[in-house]
Every structure is written in C-alpha cells, then in structure tokens.
Amino acid sequence: MIRFYAPDITDSKTLPETESAHCCRVLRMKDGDIIYAVDGKGGAYKCMILEAHPKHTVVEILDKTEESLHWQPGITLAVAPTKNIDRMEWLLEKATEIGVNEIFFLKCEHSERKEVKDDRLMKILVSAMKQSMKAFMPVYHGMISYKEFISRIKADFSDSSLIMGYCSPEYPKMELTKVYRPGENVVILIGPEGDFSPEEVTMAVNAGFIPSTFGNTRLRTETAALYALTAVHVINNLGEK
Amino acid sequence: MIRFYAPDITDSKTLPETESAHCCRVLRMKDGDIIYAVDGKGGAYKCMILEAHPKHTVVEILDKTEESLHWQPGITLAVAPTKNIDRMEWLLEKATEIGVNEIFFLKCEHSERKEVKDDRLMKILVSAMKQSMKAFMPVYHGMISYKEFISRIKADFSDSSLIMGYCSPEYPKMELTKVYRPGENVVILIGPEGDFSPEEVTMAVNAGFIPSTFGNTRLRTETAALYALTAVHVINNLGEK
C-alpha cells in the first residue's frame, strides 16, 4: 500500500507537489479515488481525492488514526557526517527503520564534511518512513556547529542519558551497556572520522557526556551510530516485563 | 597502517596476486621493507619483503601475534540475499565490523536473487576486515539452498540458540531479547524480501528455530540481520560482569 507524505495535510487538505505528481501523473489516480497519507508526526489518513491536480492534489480526509511509536524513551542522534555522504544517507535510512526521534548533524573541528544537502537528506527520510510503513519521521535538524549543539544540551536534554562514542586512556573505559539504563531518554554523540578534538571532548564531558565504547571494537562513524541506536532499543526491550 | 591480506602466508610466505600488486606497484614497496599482513583467521604478521614481485611478493615472517575475537559465543548469520546486491555488500561490511563468525547466503522459495558473485563479496569482506583493523574475517560459505542449510543445523549447530526473524499469528510473538541468553552460540536466520514460504517456516521450526521479532517493528532484510547481530553483541556485553 502506498502512503503519500503530506506534512500539513490537516490544514491544507492538499498533497505537496512531488507527492501530487506521483499520485496523479505516475499512478494516474483520479477524482473520487481513495488514497492514504501520513504526516510524519504519527498521523495516518484515509482520504478521497477531490481534485486530482498534478501539482496540488486536493483531498477530503475520511479518517485519521494516530500511530504510536514502537519505543518509549526519546532518542536523539548527533553525528558528525562522513566525507562520503552515501554513508550518512544509509544511516538515515536505517535509523528511521529502527527508530529515532531526532537527528542532528554536527560540524566538528576535524570534520572533513562541512555541509550537507538538506533537501536530499529529507527525501531519504521520507522514503525510509514510507518503505517501513511508519507514520512517524525523525525530526531532522540539519547541520549545526558542535559548540552550538553542546550549548543546547542543558536546556533541551537535561533529563537525558548523555553518551558519546569516545575512547581514550584519560577516561575510564565504559561500555555503553554499563552506562545506559532502560527507559532513559538518551543523546548519542558520534564524532567525525578524524575523531573529536581534545577541546571538543572536554566540552562534551563538561556538559555531562560519558565517553563510552560500543561493543569493545573500533567502528566506522555510521556503524557506531547505528550500533549505539540499536543497543538503546535492545536494552529497552530487555527491560520490558 | 596498511595490513595486507594473505590467507596462507605461514605456508607460502607470499602475498596473493592482488595484494602483491598493491604492495609493489601502488605503494612501491621494495626488498627489505617492513610490511604487515593478516591471515583472516586471527593471525597478524610483521614481515620483511625478500622479493618485491608485483604478482607474488615473497616475505620473511619476523613476528606473529594471535589476535583474539572481541566476542565470545559463535555467531552465524544465514540470510536470503536481497534483489539489490548493494544492500548485501553493505551488510557484509557492517557485520564484519561488528563481529560475526560465519555467513551463509540462502536460496529460498521466494528469493528473487538466486545467485551471488562470491569473488566480489569476498573482496568486500577483505576490505571491511582491513579497514576495521581486524585479523579475523567471517567464514563466508556462499549461497546454498535453504533446504540444505536447514539439514545441516542438527549436525553443525546443535548447541546453538536458533533464532529466525519471522512473525505470524500461528506462533507466539517472541522478542529476540526474550529468546537469546548471554554466552549462547547463535544462528540468526533471515528470510527473503518476499518472506519465508509456509513450508520453509515449518522446516525451520521443526529444526528448532524460534520465530522472533526484532524491536517490535518491520525491518528490511539487511536491517533485520544487522539489528539481530547487534542485539546478540549487546546482550552478551550486558551479561559480562
């Protein structure tokens, strides 16, 4: 079943341009046809097409259901994107499937990649949400400076377990599985391919992040992010009675 | 640090052809230079080049260290490959990084992909092992029929926890985290994009596989495989005192 992405369908009663084109040009849907849509915030809609316009298809909402997340705690992923953007696109797809609430991309001192194409990455998220038949899409914050992200921790994530993928003799070796407890909100912080700078490590630790290892092995940036995300889900599922 | 892959270096004292070319043509290493090699079975070698030949570089082994796996139980992944082989190459790379002992590809009734290019996939494994600085490479068994794989379970995996990614009202809903116990060897069985056939499900269940869900959500073939593999590592790390 195809579900179109229409983030403001409750207000506009209209599919966005690309979705309208897909609906009317590619699938040749007509006035009176029944279609399904999701808003990316948990809302799933059964609609009837009122005007099958290839740029702004107008619908009548017949039914709305609220789909709940398949996990409880708030999970935020903050990652310095890799030089090869394919690896980040892959991460966005997998993270959407497995489940994450918010995604930040970080510009770090050792980042080789200083910018990302938000449009392209939003398309990946939309496509991953559709293909995994979910009505919820992670909130994508785009790229911000590392310093700005760290400065937001106290205000926005004061109730969260703060885990950073980092290993150095200066800090006691802590496995993620010893740090994260079921039910806790969590922020997972992953550095660039050239690792965090010493100043960045100090900033994170001062903000409350715990340098953690993931599975006692060296992982690529995107593998580390997905490993930690999966670990949080597994620990929560284990914690369920 | 570059580490060349030389699976039979202890016998042959020679790098394979592609590695010899990389060593002598690309990197322009000469007689007397020190290089490092791994055999994919845990052996890491410090060598001196005796003959910098671009097809069969001869070395003297100066030192051998045995690297141990970063996990304890035996983990086997048996997956029906996806139509899009990129997704399987990605899985092989990530599974090698995270850690798996053996990999089987399965030809199932609903498989769209009936064959794989072993040469190409072996290259992916070698490259993933090198990039993650490991001396151990998963044992890759190539593609075998589902029936043959199931018939080998009793002889080869009788001591293993047998987990299949499958969900149907016929079977009680069991989360992987409720099935797998720390320290157990495990076989993770993942079906094709079109799912297992009813006969295949029955065969697996009769062989002792427990139909299991992964994180209460629908995942793509390759995501399911990586999720389950990561879950096994996380459960083992949690189990460690």
CSV table of C-alpha atoms in Angstrom, one decimal:
chain,number,residue,atom,x,y,z
A,1,MET,CA,0.0,0.0,0.0
A,2,ILE,CA,1.3,3.4,-1.0
A,3,ARG,CA,1.2,6.1,1.7
A,4,PHE,CA,1.8,9.7,0.5
A,5,TYR,CA,3.8,12.1,2.7
A,6,ALA,CA,1.8,15.2,3.4
A,7,PRO,CA,3.2,17.0,6.5
A,8,ASP,CA,0.4,19.7,6.7
A,9,ILE,CA,-2.5,17.7,5.3
A,10,THR,CA,-4.8,18.6,8.2
A,11,ASP,CA,-4.6,22.3,7.4
A,12,SER,CA,-4.0,22.3,3.7
A,13,LYS,CA,-6.0,19.2,2.6
A,14,THR,CA,-3.5,19.0,-0.2
A,15,LEU,CA,-0.6,16.8,-1.2
A,16,PRO,CA,2.8,18.5,-1.7
A,17,GLU,CA,4.0,19.0,-5.3
A,18,THR,CA,6.2,15.9,-5.6
A,19,GLU,CA,3.6,13.7,-4.0
A,20,SER,CA,0.8,15.2,-6.2
A,21,ALA,CA,2.9,14.4,-9.3
A,22,HIS,CA,3.5,10.8,-8.1
A,23,CYS,CA,-0.2,10.4,-7.3
A,24,CYS,CA,-1.7,11.9,-10.5
A,25,ARG,CA,1.0,11.6,-13.1
A,26,VAL,CA,2.7,8.3,-12.2
A,27,LEU,CA,-0.1,6.4,-10.6
A,28,ARG,CA,-2.9,8.1,-12.6
A,29,MET,CA,-5.2,8.5,-9.6
A,30,LYS,CA,-8.5,10.3,-10.4
A,31,ASP,CA,-11.1,12.3,-8.6
A,32,GLY,CA,-13.0,10.1,-6.2
A,33,ASP,CA,-10.1,7.6,-5.7
A,34,ILE,CA,-9.2,6.6,-2.2
A,35,ILE,CA,-5.6,7.2,-1.1
A,36,TYR,CA,-3.6,7.0,2.1
A,37,ALA,CA,-1.3,9.6,3.6
A,38,VAL,CA,0.9,10.2,6.6
A,39,ASP,CA,2.1,13.5,8.2
A,40,GLY,CA,5.4,12.3,9.6
A,41,LYS,CA,4.2,13.1,13.1
A,42,GLY,CA,2.3,9.9,13.7
A,43,GLY,CA,-0.9,10.8,11.8
A,44,ALA,CA,-2.2,8.3,9.2
A,45,TYR,CA,-5.0,9.4,6.9
A,46,LYS,CA,-7.5,7.8,4.6
A,47,CYS,CA,-8.5,10.3,2.0
A,48,MET,CA,-10.7,10.8,-1.1
A,49,ILE,CA,-9.3,12.8,-4.0
A,50,LEU,CA,-11.4,15.9,-4.7
A,51,GLU,CA,-9.2,17.3,-7.4
A,52,ALA,CA,-6.5,15.1,-9.0
A,53,HIS,CA,-4.2,18.0,-9.8
A,54,PRO,CA,-0.6,17.0,-10.7
A,55,LYS,CA,0.9,19.9,-8.6
A,56,HIS,CA,-1.6,20.3,-5.7
A,57,THR,CA,-3.9,17.3,-5.3
A,58,VAL,CA,-6.8,18.3,-3.1
A,59,VAL,CA,-8.3,15.6,-0.8
A,60,GLU,CA,-11.0,15.1,1.7
A,61,ILE,CA,-9.9,13.4,4.9
A,62,LEU,CA,-12.3,10.5,5.6
A,63,ASP,CA,-10.5,9.0,8.6
A,64,LYS,CA,-7.5,9.8,10.8
A,65,THR,CA,-5.6,7.3,13.0
A,66,GLU,CA,-2.8,8.2,15.4
A,67,GLU,CA,0.0,5.7,15.2
A,68,SER,CA,2.2,5.4,18.3
A,69,LEU,CA,6.0,4.9,18.3
A,70,HIS,CA,7.3,1.4,18.8
A,71,TRP,CA,9.6,2.6,21.5
A,72,GLN,CA,9.2,4.8,24.7
A,73,PRO,CA,12.3,6.9,25.6
A,74,GLY,CA,13.3,9.9,23.5
A,75,ILE,CA,16.3,9.0,21.4
A,76,THR,CA,18.5,11.7,19.8
A,77,LEU,CA,21.3,11.0,17.4
A,78,ALA,CA,24.0,13.7,16.9
A,79,VAL,CA,26.6,12.7,14.3
A,80,ALA,CA,29.4,14.5,12.5
A,81,PRO,CA,28.7,13.4,8.9
A,82,THR,CA,31.3,11.4,7.0
A,83,LYS,CA,33.1,12.7,3.9
A,84,ASN,CA,31.3,10.1,1.8
A,85,ILE,CA,27.6,11.2,2.1
A,86,ASP,CA,26.3,7.8,1.0
A,87,ARG,CA,27.2,6.5,4.4
A,88,MET,CA,25.1,9.2,6.1
A,89,GLU,CA,22.2,8.5,3.7
A,90,TRP,CA,22.4,4.9,4.6
A,91,LEU,CA,22.5,5.8,8.3
A,92,LEU,CA,19.4,8.0,8.0
A,93,GLU,CA,17.5,5.2,6.3
A,94,LYS,CA,18.5,2.6,8.9
A,95,ALA,CA,17.9,4.9,11.8
A,96,THR,CA,14.4,5.7,10.5
A,97,GLU,CA,13.6,2.0,10.2
A,98,ILE,CA,15.0,1.1,13.7
A,99,GLY,CA,13.6,4.2,15.3
A,100,VAL,CA,15.0,7.6,16.4
A,101,ASN,CA,13.3,10.8,17.5
A,102,GLU,CA,15.7,13.5,16.5
A,103,ILE,CA,18.8,13.7,14.3
A,104,PHE,CA,21.4,16.5,14.3
A,105,PHE,CA,24.4,16.7,12.0
A,106,LEU,CA,27.5,18.3,13.6
A,107,LYS,CA,30.3,20.4,12.2
A,108,CYS,CA,33.3,19.4,14.3
A,109,GLU,CA,36.9,20.7,14.3
A,110,HIS,CA,38.1,17.6,12.4
A,111,SER,CA,35.1,17.3,10.2
A,112,GLU,CA,36.1,16.9,6.5
A,113,ARG,CA,32.5,17.5,5.6
A,114,LYS,CA,31.3,21.0,6.5
A,115,GLU,CA,27.9,20.9,4.8
A,116,VAL,CA,25.1,18.6,3.8
A,117,LYS,CA,22.2,18.9,1.3
A,118,ASP,CA,19.1,19.0,3.5
A,119,ASP,CA,16.7,18.6,0.6
A,120,ARG,CA,18.3,15.3,-0.5
A,121,LEU,CA,18.5,14.0,3.1
A,122,MET,CA,14.9,14.9,3.8
A,123,LYS,CA,14.0,12.8,0.7
A,124,ILE,CA,15.9,9.8,2.2
A,125,LEU,CA,14.0,10.2,5.4
A,126,VAL,CA,10.6,10.4,3.7
A,127,SER,CA,11.4,7.4,1.6
A,128,ALA,CA,12.6,5.4,4.6
A,129,MET,CA,9.5,6.3,6.5
A,130,LYS,CA,7.2,5.2,3.6
A,131,GLN,CA,9.1,2.0,2.9
A,132,SER,CA,9.0,0.9,6.5
A,133,MET,CA,5.2,1.7,6.7
A,134,LYS,CA,5.6,4.2,9.5
A,135,ALA,CA,3.7,7.4,10.1
A,136,PHE,CA,6.5,9.0,12.1
A,137,MET,CA,9.6,10.5,10.7
A,138,PRO,CA,12.6,11.6,12.8
A,139,VAL,CA,12.9,15.3,13.4
A,140,TYR,CA,15.8,16.4,11.2
A,141,HIS,CA,17.7,19.4,12.5
A,142,GLY,CA,20.3,19.7,9.7
A,143,MET,CA,23.9,20.7,10.3
A,144,ILE,CA,24.8,22.9,13.3
A,145,SER,CA,28.2,23.7,14.9
A,146,TYR,CA,29.4,21.3,17.6
A,147,LYS,CA,29.7,24.2,20.0
A,148,GLU,CA,26.1,25.2,19.4
A,149,PHE,CA,24.9,21.7,19.9
A,150,ILE,CA,26.7,21.3,23.2
A,151,SER,CA,25.4,24.6,24.4
A,152,ARG,CA,21.8,23.3,23.8
A,153,ILE,CA,22.3,20.2,26.0
A,154,LYS,CA,21.5,21.8,29.3
A,155,ALA,CA,18.3,23.4,28.1
A,156,ASP,CA,17.0,20.7,25.7
A,157,PHE,CA,18.3,17.4,27.0
A,158,SER,CA,18.8,17.9,30.8
A,159,ASP,CA,16.8,14.7,31.5
A,160,SER,CA,18.7,12.5,29.1
A,161,SER,CA,21.5,10.0,29.4
A,162,LEU,CA,24.4,11.5,27.5
A,163,ILE,CA,26.5,9.0,25.7
A,164,MET,CA,29.5,9.9,23.5
A,165,GLY,CA,31.4,7.4,21.4
A,166,TYR,CA,34.9,8.0,22.6
A,167,CYS,CA,37.8,6.0,24.0
A,168,SER,CA,40.9,7.4,25.5
A,169,PRO,CA,43.2,6.5,28.4
A,170,GLU,CA,42.2,9.8,30.1
A,171,TYR,CA,38.8,8.4,30.8
A,172,PRO,CA,37.7,5.2,32.4
A,173,LYS,CA,36.6,2.6,29.8
A,174,MET,CA,32.9,2.4,30.0
A,175,GLU,CA,30.8,0.2,27.8
A,176,LEU,CA,27.5,1.7,26.5
A,177,THR,CA,25.7,-1.3,28.1
A,178,LYS,CA,27.0,-0.2,31.5
A,179,VAL,CA,26.0,3.4,31.0
A,180,TYR,CA,22.5,3.4,29.6
A,181,ARG,CA,19.5,2.2,31.7
A,182,PRO,CA,16.2,1.1,30.2
A,183,GLY,CA,13.6,3.9,30.0
A,184,GLU,CA,16.0,6.8,30.0
A,185,ASN,CA,15.9,9.4,27.3
A,186,VAL,CA,19.2,9.5,25.5
A,187,VAL,CA,21.5,11.6,23.3
A,188,ILE,CA,24.1,9.6,21.3
A,189,LEU,CA,27.0,11.7,20.2
A,190,ILE,CA,29.3,10.4,17.4
A,191,GLY,CA,32.4,12.3,16.2
A,192,PRO,CA,33.9,12.7,12.8
A,193,GLU,CA,36.2,10.3,11.0
A,194,GLY,CA,39.2,12.2,12.4
A,195,ASP,CA,37.7,12.0,15.9
A,196,PHE,CA,36.8,14.8,18.4
A,197,SER,CA,39.4,17.4,19.1
A,198,PRO,CA,40.7,17.5,22.8
A,199,GLU,CA,38.7,20.7,23.3
A,200,GLU,CA,35.5,19.1,22.0
A,201,VAL,CA,36.0,16.1,24.3
A,202,THR,CA,36.4,18.4,27.3
A,203,MET,CA,33.3,20.4,26.2
A,204,ALA,CA,31.2,17.3,26.0
A,205,VAL,CA,32.4,15.8,29.3
A,206,ASN,CA,31.7,19.2,31.0
A,207,ALA,CA,28.2,19.1,29.5
A,208,GLY,CA,27.7,15.7,31.1
A,209,PHE,CA,28.5,13.3,28.3
A,210,ILE,CA,30.1,9.9,29.3
A,211,PRO,CA,32.8,8.7,26.9
A,212,SER,CA,31.6,5.2,26.0
A,213,THR,CA,32.8,2.2,24.0
A,214,PHE,CA,30.4,0.3,21.7
A,215,GLY,CA,31.0,-3.5,21.7
A,216,ASN,CA,34.7,-3.3,22.5
A,217,THR,CA,35.7,-2.7,18.9
A,218,ARG,CA,36.6,0.1,16.5
A,219,LEU,CA,33.6,1.0,14.3
A,220,ARG,CA,33.2,3.5,11.5
A,221,THR,CA,31.2,6.6,12.2
A,222,GLU,CA,28.0,5.4,10.7
A,223,THR,CA,28.3,1.9,12.1
A,224,ALA,CA,29.0,3.3,15.6
A,225,ALA,CA,25.8,5.5,15.3
A,226,LEU,CA,23.7,2.6,14.3
A,227,TYR,CA,25.2,0.2,16.8
A,228,ALA,CA,24.5,2.6,19.7
A,229,LEU,CA,21.0,3.3,18.4
A,230,THR,CA,20.2,-0.5,18.2
A,231,ALA,CA,21.8,-1.0,21.6
A,232,VAL,CA,19.4,1.5,23.2
A,233,HIS,CA,16.4,-0.3,21.6
A,234,VAL,CA,17.7,-3.7,22.7
A,235,ILE,CA,18.3,-2.5,26.3
A,236,ASN,CA,14.8,-1.1,26.4
A,237,ASN,CA,13.2,-4.3,25.0
A,238,LEU,CA,15.2,-6.3,27.6
A,239,GLY,CA,13.9,-4.0,30.3
A,240,GLU,CA,10.3,-4.6,29.4
A,241,LYS,CA,8.4,-7.1,31.5
B,1,MET,CA,48.8,1.3,8.9
B,2,ILE,CA,48.1,-0.9,5.9
B,3,ARG,CA,47.8,-4.6,6.6
B,4,PHE,CA,47.8,-7.0,3.6
B,5,TYR,CA,45.5,-10.0,3.4
B,6,ALA,CA,47.5,-13.2,3.0
B,7,PRO,CA,45.4,-16.2,4.0
B,8,ASP,CA,48.1,-18.8,3.6
B,9,ILE,CA,51.2,-16.7,4.5
B,10,THR,CA,52.5,-19.2,7.0
B,11,ASP,CA,52.8,-21.8,4.3
B,12,SER,CA,53.5,-19.8,1.2
B,13,LYS,CA,55.4,-16.9,2.7
B,14,THR,CA,53.9,-15.0,-0.3
B,15,LEU,CA,51.3,-12.3,-0.7
B,16,PRO,CA,48.4,-13.2,-3.1
B,17,GLU,CA,48.5,-11.5,-6.6
B,18,THR,CA,46.2,-8.6,-5.9
B,19,GLU,CA,47.9,-7.8,-2.6
B,20,SER,CA,51.4,-8.1,-4.2
B,21,ALA,CA,50.3,-5.6,-6.9
B,22,HIS,CA,49.0,-3.2,-4.3
B,23,CYS,CA,52.2,-3.6,-2.3
B,24,CYS,CA,54.8,-3.3,-5.1
B,25,ARG,CA,53.0,-1.4,-7.9
B,26,VAL,CA,50.8,1.0,-6.0
B,27,LEU,CA,52.8,1.5,-2.8
B,28,ARG,CA,56.2,0.9,-4.4
B,29,MET,CA,57.5,-1.2,-1.5
B,30,LYS,CA,61.0,-2.6,-2.1
B,31,ASP,CA,63.1,-5.6,-0.9
B,32,GLY,CA,63.9,-5.2,2.8
B,33,ASP,CA,60.9,-3.0,3.5
B,34,ILE,CA,58.8,-4.0,6.6
B,35,ILE,CA,55.1,-4.7,5.9
B,36,TYR,CA,52.2,-6.1,8.0
B,37,ALA,CA,49.8,-8.8,7.0
B,38,VAL,CA,46.8,-10.7,8.4
B,39,ASP,CA,45.5,-14.2,7.5
B,40,GLY,CA,41.8,-13.6,8.3
B,41,LYS,CA,41.9,-16.3,10.9
B,42,GLY,CA,43.3,-14.1,13.7
B,43,GLY,CA,47.0,-14.2,12.8
B,44,ALA,CA,48.8,-10.8,12.4
B,45,TYR,CA,52.3,-10.8,10.9
B,46,LYS,CA,55.2,-8.5,10.8
B,47,CYS,CA,57.2,-9.3,7.7
B,48,MET,CA,60.2,-8.2,5.7
B,49,ILE,CA,60.0,-8.2,1.9
B,50,LEU,CA,62.5,-10.6,0.4
B,51,GLU,CA,61.4,-10.3,-3.2
B,52,ALA,CA,59.1,-7.3,-4.1
B,53,HIS,CA,57.4,-9.1,-7.1
B,54,PRO,CA,54.2,-7.4,-8.3
B,55,LYS,CA,52.5,-10.8,-8.7
B,56,HIS,CA,54.0,-12.9,-5.9
B,57,THR,CA,55.8,-10.8,-3.3
B,58,VAL,CA,57.9,-13.1,-1.1
B,59,VAL,CA,58.3,-12.2,2.6
B,60,GLU,CA,60.1,-13.4,5.7
B,61,ILE,CA,57.8,-13.5,8.8
B,62,LEU,CA,59.6,-11.7,11.6
B,63,ASP,CA,56.9,-11.8,14.1
B,64,LYS,CA,53.4,-13.3,14.6
B,65,THR,CA,50.7,-12.3,17.0
B,66,GLU,CA,47.4,-14.1,17.6
B,67,GLU,CA,44.5,-11.5,17.9
B,68,SER,CA,41.5,-12.8,19.7
B,69,LEU,CA,37.9,-12.0,18.8
B,70,HIS,CA,36.2,-9.2,20.7
B,71,TRP,CA,33.2,-11.5,21.5
B,72,GLN,CA,32.8,-15.0,22.9
B,73,PRO,CA,29.9,-17.0,21.5
B,74,GLY,CA,29.8,-18.3,18.0
B,75,ILE,CA,27.5,-16.1,15.8
B,76,THR,CA,26.3,-17.4,12.5
B,77,LEU,CA,24.2,-15.3,10.1
B,78,ALA,CA,22.1,-17.0,7.4
B,79,VAL,CA,20.4,-14.6,5.1
B,80,ALA,CA,18.5,-14.8,1.9
B,81,PRO,CA,20.2,-12.1,-0.2
B,82,THR,CA,18.2,-9.1,-1.4
B,83,LYS,CA,17.5,-8.4,-5.1
B,84,ASN,CA,19.7,-5.3,-4.8
B,85,ILE,CA,23.1,-6.7,-4.0
B,86,ASP,CA,24.4,-3.3,-2.7
B,87,ARG,CA,22.3,-4.0,0.4
B,88,MET,CA,24.1,-7.3,1.0
B,89,GLU,CA,27.5,-5.8,0.4
B,90,TRP,CA,26.6,-3.2,3.0
B,91,LEU,CA,25.5,-6.0,5.4
B,92,LEU,CA,28.8,-7.9,4.9
B,93,GLU,CA,30.8,-4.8,5.6
B,94,LYS,CA,28.8,-3.9,8.8
B,95,ALA,CA,28.7,-7.5,10.0
B,96,THR,CA,32.4,-7.8,9.7
B,97,GLU,CA,32.9,-4.6,11.7
B,98,ILE,CA,30.5,-5.5,14.4
B,99,GLY,CA,31.6,-9.1,14.5
B,100,VAL,CA,30.2,-12.4,13.1
B,101,ASN,CA,31.8,-15.9,12.8
B,102,GLU,CA,30.1,-17.4,9.8
B,103,ILE,CA,27.9,-16.1,7.0
B,104,PHE,CA,25.6,-18.2,4.8
B,105,PHE,CA,23.5,-16.9,1.9
B,106,LEU,CA,20.3,-18.8,1.3
B,107,LYS,CA,18.3,-19.6,-1.8
B,108,CYS,CA,14.7,-19.6,-0.6
B,109,GLU,CA,11.4,-20.3,-2.4
B,110,HIS,CA,10.5,-16.6,-2.6
B,111,SER,CA,14.1,-15.4,-3.3
B,112,GLU,CA,14.3,-13.0,-6.2
B,113,ARG,CA,18.1,-13.4,-6.2
B,114,LYS,CA,19.2,-16.9,-6.9
B,115,GLU,CA,22.9,-16.3,-7.2
B,116,VAL,CA,25.7,-14.0,-5.9
B,117,LYS,CA,29.2,-13.2,-7.1
B,118,ASP,CA,31.4,-14.8,-4.5
B,119,ASP,CA,34.6,-13.1,-5.7
B,120,ARG,CA,33.1,-9.6,-5.3
B,121,LEU,CA,31.7,-10.4,-1.9
B,122,MET,CA,35.0,-11.8,-0.7
B,123,LYS,CA,36.6,-8.6,-1.7
B,124,ILE,CA,34.0,-6.7,0.4
B,125,LEU,CA,34.8,-8.9,3.4
B,126,VAL,CA,38.6,-8.5,3.0
B,127,SER,CA,38.2,-4.7,2.7
B,128,ALA,CA,36.0,-4.5,5.7
B,129,MET,CA,38.4,-6.6,7.8
B,130,LYS,CA,41.3,-4.4,6.7
B,131,GLN,CA,39.5,-1.1,7.3
B,132,SER,CA,38.4,-2.1,10.8
B,133,MET,CA,41.9,-3.2,11.6
B,134,LYS,CA,41.0,-6.8,12.4
B,135,ALA,CA,42.9,-10.0,11.8
B,136,PHE,CA,39.7,-12.1,11.7
B,137,MET,CA,37.4,-12.4,8.7
B,138,PRO,CA,34.0,-14.1,8.9
B,139,VAL,CA,33.9,-17.5,7.2
B,140,TYR,CA,31.9,-17.0,4.1
B,141,HIS,CA,30.0,-20.0,2.9
B,142,GLY,CA,28.5,-18.5,-0.3
B,143,MET,CA,25.0,-19.4,-1.5
B,144,ILE,CA,23.3,-22.7,-0.6
B,145,SER,CA,19.7,-23.9,-0.8
B,146,TYR,CA,17.5,-23.3,2.2
B,147,LYS,CA,16.8,-27.0,2.5
B,148,GLU,CA,20.5,-27.9,2.6
B,149,PHE,CA,21.1,-25.2,5.3
B,150,ILE,CA,18.3,-26.5,7.5
B,151,SER,CA,19.5,-30.1,7.1
B,152,ARG,CA,22.9,-29.0,8.5
B,153,ILE,CA,21.5,-27.4,11.6
B,154,LYS,CA,21.4,-30.7,13.6
B,155,ALA,CA,25.0,-31.7,12.8
B,156,ASP,CA,26.7,-28.3,12.8
B,157,PHE,CA,24.7,-26.1,15.2
B,158,SER,CA,23.1,-28.4,17.7
B,159,ASP,CA,24.5,-26.3,20.6
B,160,SER,CA,23.2,-23.0,19.3
B,161,SER,CA,20.3,-20.8,20.1
B,162,LEU,CA,18.3,-20.8,16.8
B,163,ILE,CA,16.5,-17.5,16.0
B,164,MET,CA,14.6,-16.8,12.9
B,165,GLY,CA,13.2,-13.4,12.0
B,166,TYR,CA,9.5,-14.2,11.5
B,167,CYS,CA,6.2,-13.0,12.8
B,168,SER,CA,2.9,-14.7,12.2
B,169,PRO,CA,-0.3,-15.2,14.3
B,170,GLU,CA,0.4,-19.0,14.2
B,171,TYR,CA,3.4,-18.6,16.5
B,172,PRO,CA,3.5,-16.8,19.9
B,173,LYS,CA,5.1,-13.3,19.5
B,174,MET,CA,8.6,-13.6,20.9
B,175,GLU,CA,11.0,-10.8,21.1
B,176,LEU,CA,14.7,-11.7,20.3
B,177,THR,CA,15.6,-10.2,23.7
B,178,LYS,CA,13.4,-12.8,25.4
B,179,VAL,CA,14.8,-15.7,23.4
B,180,TYR,CA,18.6,-15.2,23.4
B,181,ARG,CA,20.7,-15.7,26.5
B,182,PRO,CA,24.2,-14.3,27.1
B,183,GLY,CA,27.0,-16.7,26.2
B,184,GLU,CA,24.9,-18.9,23.9
B,185,ASN,CA,26.1,-19.7,20.4
B,186,VAL,CA,23.5,-18.5,18.0
B,187,VAL,CA,22.3,-18.9,14.4
B,188,ILE,CA,20.3,-15.9,13.1
B,189,LEU,CA,18.1,-16.8,10.1
B,190,ILE,CA,16.7,-14.0,7.9
B,191,GLY,CA,14.3,-14.7,5.0
B,192,PRO,CA,14.0,-13.0,1.6
B,193,GLU,CA,12.1,-9.8,0.8
B,194,GLY,CA,9.1,-12.0,-0.1
B,195,ASP,CA,9.3,-13.8,3.3
B,196,PHE,CA,9.7,-17.5,4.0
B,197,SER,CA,7.2,-19.9,2.4
B,198,PRO,CA,4.9,-21.7,4.8
B,199,GLU,CA,6.9,-24.9,4.1
B,200,GLU,CA,10.1,-23.1,4.9
B,201,VAL,CA,8.7,-21.8,8.2
B,202,THR,CA,7.7,-25.4,9.2
B,203,MET,CA,11.1,-26.8,8.3
B,204,ALA,CA,12.9,-24.2,10.4
B,205,VAL,CA,10.5,-24.6,13.4
B,206,ASN,CA,11.0,-28.4,13.2
B,207,ALA,CA,14.7,-27.9,13.2
B,208,GLY,CA,14.4,-25.9,16.4
B,209,PHE,CA,14.3,-22.3,15.2
B,210,ILE,CA,12.2,-19.9,17.3
B,211,PRO,CA,10.2,-17.3,15.2
B,212,SER,CA,11.3,-14.0,16.8
B,213,THR,CA,10.6,-10.3,16.3
B,214,PHE,CA,13.3,-7.7,16.4
B,215,GLY,CA,12.4,-4.5,18.2
B,216,ASN,CA,8.7,-4.7,17.5
B,217,THR,CA,8.9,-3.2,14.1
B,218,ARG,CA,9.1,-4.2,10.4
B,219,LEU,CA,12.7,-4.1,9.1
B,220,ARG,CA,14.2,-4.6,5.7
B,221,THR,CA,16.1,-7.9,5.2
B,222,GLU,CA,19.5,-6.3,5.7
B,223,THR,CA,18.4,-4.1,8.6
B,224,ALA,CA,16.9,-7.1,10.4
B,225,ALA,CA,20.1,-9.1,10.0
B,226,LEU,CA,22.2,-6.3,11.4
B,227,TYR,CA,19.8,-5.5,14.2
B,228,ALA,CA,19.8,-9.1,15.4
B,229,LEU,CA,23.6,-9.3,15.1
B,230,THR,CA,24.0,-6.1,17.2
B,231,ALA,CA,21.4,-7.3,19.7
B,232,VAL,CA,23.4,-10.5,20.3
B,233,HIS,CA,26.5,-8.5,21.0
B,234,VAL,CA,24.7,-6.1,23.3
B,235,ILE,CA,23.1,-8.9,25.2
B,236,ASN,CA,26.5,-10.5,25.7
B,237,ASN,CA,28.1,-7.2,26.7
B,238,LEU,CA,25.3,-6.7,29.2
B,239,GLY,CA,25.8,-10.2,30.5
B,240,GLU,CA,29.5,-9.5,31.3
B,241,LYS,CA,30.3,-8.8,34.9
